[in-house]
Structure formats: structure tokens, C-alpha cells
């Protein structure tokens, strides 16, 4: 699935979103909540020495938990990234964006990155959580008729400017409200 069944809202009165959406109207369905996922492998060992490596494993774990609950990445309606090093996260935005797209595709739900002083797992640098809504089966006919919303396209160059002063790319008109 390369399109979301949810309606992405990006008001023209707000800045162009890059790598996230401002808001989302959820299609009726079954809610799935994924609790804090860090970089633990299936054997329980925390893996990765960097924010990027840990983000990769934590995101893989989050997607695995979603799929085990019958959801897909395009069903995510909100996501939070907790990190003990926002500055390292910021410097690695371009690489993190590539890792994100490998697991989630080019779908960017409303999300936030939150800097924390520490996580429960002492060696963890990143922890992720999300909420997803899997559309009702009775709504699937509507989805097949083209009702899913087009995804927000990300401009990779915007990630290259870690200062946040770069000009983000244009957001496709159909995703702007």
C-alpha cells in the first residue's frame, strides 16, 4: 500500500511540512497503539552505537509490532521519536530520512521529535511510539475506488540543512488544505 486511507491536512497558513504532516483526519477503524520501541533485537540485546543505527532497529521493531497487530505503516496517525541527543539527531536528518523511508515509505504522519535526558534502557539513544488506525473492512470498497489520499512528498535537500534555515521543497497541492 503506497497511499494512506487517512486525510492529510497541511494548511496553507502554516509552513510547508518536510518529513511530517501538520494534521490528519482519521478514517474510522480499529486503533493500534505501539508502546516505546528501542533498538532491542529479538534476543533482547540492545544493538547499535549511534542514533542512526538505533533508530533503524527501533523503527524496524515498531513496524514489526504494527504488522503483528494487523496494521501497516500507512495506517500510522501519529508518531513520537524520543532521543537523548537532539543535536546528533538533527545533524543526521538526511540519513535518518532515508532510514525512515526504507521502513515507512513516503508517508509522513503528524510526528514529533522530543529530546529527553535519558530513557529507561540506559544505553538507548532513541525510543519510538506510535498510534495507528486500521480502516474498517466496510470502508475498504471506498479505498479501492481511489479515496486514499496521496502521500506527502519529501524533499531530501531540506534534510541536508541541519540549521533549519534551508528552504523546504514545495508540498504537492493536493496535500495542502
PDB file of C-alpha atoms in Angstrom:
ATOM      1  CA  UNK A   1       0.000   0.000   0.000  1.00  0.00           C
ATOM      2  CA  UNK A   2       1.568   3.263  -1.045  1.00  0.00           C
ATOM      3  CA  UNK A   3      -1.257   5.595  -0.057  1.00  0.00           C
ATOM      4  CA  UNK A   4      -2.880   6.328   3.261  1.00  0.00           C
ATOM      5  CA  UNK A   5      -6.607   5.948   3.861  1.00  0.00           C
ATOM      6  CA  UNK A   6      -6.439   8.972   6.181  1.00  0.00           C
ATOM      7  CA  UNK A   7      -6.838  12.604   5.103  1.00  0.00           C
ATOM      8  CA  UNK A   8      -3.621  14.598   5.419  1.00  0.00           C
ATOM      9  CA  UNK A   9      -4.183  18.255   6.357  1.00  0.00           C
ATOM     10  CA  UNK A  10      -1.464  20.828   5.711  1.00  0.00           C
ATOM     11  CA  UNK A  11      -2.967  24.345   5.914  1.00  0.00           C
ATOM     12  CA  UNK A  12      -1.550  26.952   3.568  1.00  0.00           C
ATOM     13  CA  UNK A  13      -1.285  29.269   6.574  1.00  0.00           C
ATOM     14  CA  UNK A  14       1.402  27.038   8.157  1.00  0.00           C
ATOM     15  CA  UNK A  15       4.941  26.419   6.933  1.00  0.00           C
ATOM     16  CA  UNK A  16       5.468  23.623   4.418  1.00  0.00           C
ATOM     17  CA  UNK A  17       5.941  20.371   6.318  1.00  0.00           C
ATOM     18  CA  UNK A  18       9.056  18.377   5.470  1.00  0.00           C
ATOM     19  CA  UNK A  19       9.132  14.841   6.805  1.00  0.00           C
ATOM     20  CA  UNK A  20       5.822  15.135   8.679  1.00  0.00           C
ATOM     21  CA  UNK A  21       2.231  16.352   8.290  1.00  0.00           C
ATOM     22  CA  UNK A  22       0.601  19.115  10.317  1.00  0.00           C
ATOM     23  CA  UNK A  23      -2.639  17.216  10.937  1.00  0.00           C
ATOM     24  CA  UNK A  24      -4.556  14.151   9.881  1.00  0.00           C
ATOM     25  CA  UNK A  25      -8.245  13.248   9.802  1.00  0.00           C
ATOM     26  CA  UNK A  26      -8.563   9.591  10.694  1.00  0.00           C
ATOM     27  CA  UNK A  27     -10.681   7.168   8.699  1.00  0.00           C
ATOM     28  CA  UNK A  28     -12.947   5.131  11.028  1.00  0.00           C
ATOM     29  CA  UNK A  29     -11.357   1.881  12.068  1.00  0.00           C
ATOM     30  CA  UNK A  30      -9.515  -0.145  14.675  1.00  0.00           C
ATOM     31  CA  UNK A  31      -6.945   1.690  16.826  1.00  0.00           C
ATOM     32  CA  UNK A  32      -3.489   0.195  17.364  1.00  0.00           C
ATOM     33  CA  UNK A  33      -1.071   1.706  19.887  1.00  0.00           C
ATOM     34  CA  UNK A  34       2.594   0.721  19.781  1.00  0.00           C
ATOM     35  CA  UNK A  35       4.474   1.337  23.018  1.00  0.00           C
ATOM     36  CA  UNK A  36       8.068   2.501  23.272  1.00  0.00           C
ATOM     37  CA  UNK A  37      10.280   0.606  20.850  1.00  0.00           C
ATOM     38  CA  UNK A  38      14.027   0.889  21.181  1.00  0.00           C
ATOM     39  CA  UNK A  39      16.867  -0.876  19.366  1.00  0.00           C
ATOM     40  CA  UNK A  40      16.472  -4.277  21.049  1.00  0.00           C
ATOM     41  CA  UNK A  41      16.871  -7.278  18.785  1.00  0.00           C
ATOM     42  CA  UNK A  42      14.574 -10.276  19.233  1.00  0.00           C
ATOM     43  CA  UNK A  43      17.114 -11.788  21.665  1.00  0.00           C
ATOM     44  CA  UNK A  44      16.698  -8.748  23.944  1.00  0.00           C
ATOM     45  CA  UNK A  45      20.138  -7.264  23.254  1.00  0.00           C
ATOM     46  CA  UNK A  46      20.272  -3.534  22.516  1.00  0.00           C
ATOM     47  CA  UNK A  47      22.075  -3.028  19.212  1.00  0.00           C
ATOM     48  CA  UNK A  48      23.720  -0.039  17.553  1.00  0.00           C
ATOM     49  CA  UNK A  49      26.230   2.511  18.800  1.00  0.00           C
ATOM     50  CA  UNK A  50      24.754   5.535  17.032  1.00  0.00           C
ATOM     51  CA  UNK A  51      21.440   7.370  16.854  1.00  0.00           C
ATOM     52  CA  UNK A  52      21.077   6.274  13.200  1.00  0.00           C
ATOM     53  CA  UNK A  53      21.740   2.586  13.940  1.00  0.00           C
ATOM     54  CA  UNK A  54      19.406   2.579  16.918  1.00  0.00           C
ATOM     55  CA  UNK A  55      16.711   4.489  15.010  1.00  0.00           C
ATOM     56  CA  UNK A  56      16.908   1.870  12.238  1.00  0.00           C
ATOM     57  CA  UNK A  57      16.371  -1.044  14.648  1.00  0.00           C
ATOM     58  CA  UNK A  58      13.734   0.793  16.710  1.00  0.00           C
ATOM     59  CA  UNK A  59      11.776   1.677  13.553  1.00  0.00           C
ATOM     60  CA  UNK A  60      12.028  -1.924  12.325  1.00  0.00           C
ATOM     61  CA  UNK A  61      10.664  -3.044  15.702  1.00  0.00           C
ATOM     62  CA  UNK A  62       7.826  -0.516  15.517  1.00  0.00           C
ATOM     63  CA  UNK A  63       6.819  -1.684  12.023  1.00  0.00           C
ATOM     64  CA  UNK A  64       7.002  -5.326  13.161  1.00  0.00           C
ATOM     65  CA  UNK A  65       4.698  -4.546  16.105  1.00  0.00           C
ATOM     66  CA  UNK A  66       2.292  -2.723  13.762  1.00  0.00           C
ATOM     67  CA  UNK A  67       2.168  -5.664  11.356  1.00  0.00           C
ATOM     68  CA  UNK A  68       1.679  -8.162  14.180  1.00  0.00           C
ATOM     69  CA  UNK A  69      -1.394  -6.111  15.150  1.00  0.00           C
ATOM     70  CA  UNK A  70      -2.719  -6.109  11.572  1.00  0.00           C
ATOM     71  CA  UNK A  71      -1.607  -2.566  10.704  1.00  0.00           C
ATOM     72  CA  UNK A  72       0.764  -1.155   8.097  1.00  0.00           C
ATOM     73  CA  UNK A  73       2.959   1.961   8.203  1.00  0.00           C
ATOM     74  CA  UNK A  74       0.384   3.959   6.176  1.00  0.00           C
ATOM     75  CA  UNK A  75      -2.126   3.398   8.995  1.00  0.00           C
ATOM     76  CA  UNK A  76       0.029   5.379  11.477  1.00  0.00           C
ATOM     77  CA  UNK A  77      -1.806   8.508  12.604  1.00  0.00           C
ATOM     78  CA  UNK A  78       0.812   9.894  14.988  1.00  0.00           C
ATOM     79  CA  UNK A  79       4.403   9.121  15.882  1.00  0.00           C
ATOM     80  CA  UNK A  80       6.853  10.279  18.518  1.00  0.00           C
ATOM     81  CA  UNK A  81      10.622   9.936  18.497  1.00  0.00           C
ATOM     82  CA  UNK A  82      12.375  10.314  21.839  1.00  0.00           C
ATOM     83  CA  UNK A  83      16.127  10.836  21.743  1.00  0.00           C
ATOM     84  CA  UNK A  84      18.808  11.568  24.298  1.00  0.00           C
ATOM     85  CA  UNK A  85      20.707  13.600  21.696  1.00  0.00           C
ATOM     86  CA  UNK A  86      18.639  16.018  19.630  1.00  0.00           C
ATOM     87  CA  UNK A  87      21.787  17.665  18.249  1.00  0.00           C
ATOM     88  CA  UNK A  88      23.090  14.345  16.861  1.00  0.00           C
ATOM     89  CA  UNK A  89      19.599  13.555  15.545  1.00  0.00           C
ATOM     90  CA  UNK A  90      19.476  16.947  13.801  1.00  0.00           C
ATOM     91  CA  UNK A  91      22.915  16.514  12.189  1.00  0.00           C
ATOM     92  CA  UNK A  92      21.848  13.118  10.835  1.00  0.00           C
ATOM     93  CA  UNK A  93      18.425  14.165   9.452  1.00  0.00           C
ATOM     94  CA  UNK A  94      19.229  13.233   5.848  1.00  0.00           C
ATOM     95  CA  UNK A  95      20.389   9.724   6.790  1.00  0.00           C
ATOM     96  CA  UNK A  96      17.528   9.294   9.250  1.00  0.00           C
ATOM     97  CA  UNK A  97      15.113  10.325   6.479  1.00  0.00           C
ATOM     98  CA  UNK A  98      16.500   7.567   4.248  1.00  0.00           C
ATOM     99  CA  UNK A  99      16.159   5.017   7.065  1.00  0.00           C
ATOM    100  CA  UNK A 100      12.610   6.225   7.723  1.00  0.00           C
ATOM    101  CA  UNK A 101      11.589   5.843   4.058  1.00  0.00           C
ATOM    102  CA  UNK A 102      13.043   2.322   3.922  1.00  0.00           C
ATOM    103  CA  UNK A 103      10.687   1.242   6.725  1.00  0.00           C
ATOM    104  CA  UNK A 104       7.710   3.596   6.324  1.00  0.00           C
ATOM    105  CA  UNK A 105       7.743   4.586   2.666  1.00  0.00           C
ATOM    106  CA  UNK A 106       6.983   8.193   1.727  1.00  0.00           C
ATOM    107  CA  UNK A 107       4.134   8.549   4.186  1.00  0.00           C
ATOM    108  CA  UNK A 108       4.689  11.187   6.871  1.00  0.00           C
ATOM    109  CA  UNK A 109       2.074  11.289   9.632  1.00  0.00           C
ATOM    110  CA  UNK A 110       1.960  14.015  12.256  1.00  0.00           C
ATOM    111  CA  UNK A 111       5.064  13.381  14.322  1.00  0.00           C
ATOM    112  CA  UNK A 112       7.393  14.962  16.815  1.00  0.00           C
ATOM    113  CA  UNK A 113      10.960  14.528  17.984  1.00  0.00           C
ATOM    114  CA  UNK A 114      11.416  15.021  21.706  1.00  0.00           C
ATOM    115  CA  UNK A 115      14.739  15.430  23.489  1.00  0.00           C
ATOM    116  CA  UNK A 116      14.945  13.601  26.812  1.00  0.00           C
ATOM    117  CA  UNK A 117      17.727  13.358  29.371  1.00  0.00           C
ATOM    118  CA  UNK A 118      17.570   9.567  29.492  1.00  0.00           C
ATOM    119  CA  UNK A 119      15.478   6.559  28.537  1.00  0.00           C
ATOM    120  CA  UNK A 120      14.603   3.545  30.676  1.00  0.00           C
ATOM    121  CA  UNK A 121      17.218   1.411  28.882  1.00  0.00           C
ATOM    122  CA  UNK A 122      20.493   3.153  29.919  1.00  0.00           C
ATOM    123  CA  UNK A 123      22.284   2.564  26.577  1.00  0.00           C
ATOM    124  CA  UNK A 124      19.293   3.572  24.440  1.00  0.00           C
ATOM    125  CA  UNK A 125      19.666   6.739  22.375  1.00  0.00           C
ATOM    126  CA  UNK A 126      16.259   6.517  20.660  1.00  0.00           C
ATOM    127  CA  UNK A 127      12.787   5.248  21.505  1.00  0.00           C
ATOM    128  CA  UNK A 128       9.719   5.349  19.231  1.00  0.00           C
ATOM    129  CA  UNK A 129       5.993   5.074  19.810  1.00  0.00           C
ATOM    130  CA  UNK A 130       3.027   5.460  17.523  1.00  0.00           C
ATOM    131  CA  UNK A 131      -0.701   5.150  17.120  1.00  0.00           C
ATOM    132  CA  UNK A 132      -2.328   3.692  14.008  1.00  0.00           C
ATOM    133  CA  UNK A 133      -5.889   3.267  12.773  1.00  0.00           C
ATOM    134  CA  UNK A 134      -6.662   0.320  10.506  1.00  0.00           C
ATOM    135  CA  UNK A 135      -9.700   1.185   8.353  1.00  0.00           C
ATOM    136  CA  UNK A 136     -12.923  -0.750   8.868  1.00  0.00           C
ATOM    137  CA  UNK A 137     -13.426  -3.566   6.368  1.00  0.00           C
ATOM    138  CA  UNK A 138     -16.678  -1.943   5.244  1.00  0.00           C
ATOM    139  CA  UNK A 139     -14.651   1.113   4.231  1.00  0.00           C
ATOM    140  CA  UNK A 140     -12.252  -0.915   2.052  1.00  0.00           C
ATOM    141  CA  UNK A 141     -14.514  -0.596  -1.023  1.00  0.00           C
ATOM    142  CA  UNK A 142     -14.199   3.181  -0.756  1.00  0.00           C
ATOM    143  CA  UNK A 143     -10.407   2.837  -0.509  1.00  0.00           C
ATOM    144  CA  UNK A 144     -10.273   0.757  -3.683  1.00  0.00           C
ATOM    145  CA  UNK A 145     -12.237   3.439  -5.547  1.00  0.00           C
ATOM    146  CA  UNK A 146      -9.375   5.909  -5.149  1.00  0.00           C
ATOM    147  CA  UNK A 147     -10.339   7.519  -1.846  1.00  0.00           C
ATOM    148  CA  UNK A 148      -6.866   7.135  -0.283  1.00  0.00           C
ATOM    149  CA  UNK A 149      -5.005  10.392  -0.073  1.00  0.00           C
ATOM    150  CA  UNK A 150      -1.779  10.960  -1.940  1.00  0.00           C
ATOM    151  CA  UNK A 151       1.289  10.946   0.246  1.00  0.00           C
ATOM    152  CA  UNK A 152       3.302  13.997   1.176  1.00  0.00           C
ATOM    153  CA  UNK A 153       6.464  14.039  -0.897  1.00  0.00           C
ATOM    154  CA  UNK A 154       9.602  14.915   0.963  1.00  0.00           C
ATOM    155  CA  UNK A 155      12.450  16.972  -0.401  1.00  0.00           C
ATOM    156  CA  UNK A 156      15.738  15.371   0.637  1.00  0.00           C
ATOM    157  CA  UNK A 157      17.687  18.610   0.243  1.00  0.00           C
ATOM    158  CA  UNK A 158      15.774  20.107   3.163  1.00  0.00           C
ATOM    159  CA  UNK A 159      17.312  17.473   5.414  1.00  0.00           C
ATOM    160  CA  UNK A 160      20.802  18.465   4.330  1.00  0.00           C
ATOM    161  CA  UNK A 161      20.493  21.846   6.065  1.00  0.00           C
ATOM    162  CA  UNK A 162      20.868  20.937   9.750  1.00  0.00           C
ATOM    163  CA  UNK A 163      20.488  24.582  10.777  1.00  0.00           C
ATOM    164  CA  UNK A 164      16.837  24.511   9.788  1.00  0.00           C
ATOM    165  CA  UNK A 165      17.195  27.672   7.732  1.00  0.00           C
ATOM    166  CA  UNK A 166      17.015  25.989   4.322  1.00  0.00           C
ATOM    167  CA  UNK A 167      14.070  26.419   2.046  1.00  0.00           C
ATOM    168  CA  UNK A 168      11.963  23.246   2.085  1.00  0.00           C
ATOM    169  CA  UNK A 169      10.643  21.929  -1.193  1.00  0.00           C
ATOM    170  CA  UNK A 170       7.161  22.605  -2.405  1.00  0.00           C
ATOM    171  CA  UNK A 171       4.443  20.359  -0.982  1.00  0.00           C
ATOM    172  CA  UNK A 172       2.118  18.871  -3.607  1.00  0.00           C
ATOM    173  CA  UNK A 173      -1.054  20.997  -3.858  1.00  0.00           C
ATOM    174  CA  UNK A 174      -3.414  18.124  -3.167  1.00  0.00           C
ATOM    175  CA  UNK A 175      -1.933  17.697   0.311  1.00  0.00           C
ATOM    176  CA  UNK A 176      -2.383  21.339   1.231  1.00  0.00           C
ATOM    177  CA  UNK A 177      -5.681  22.434   2.743  1.00  0.00           C
TER     178      UNK A 177
END
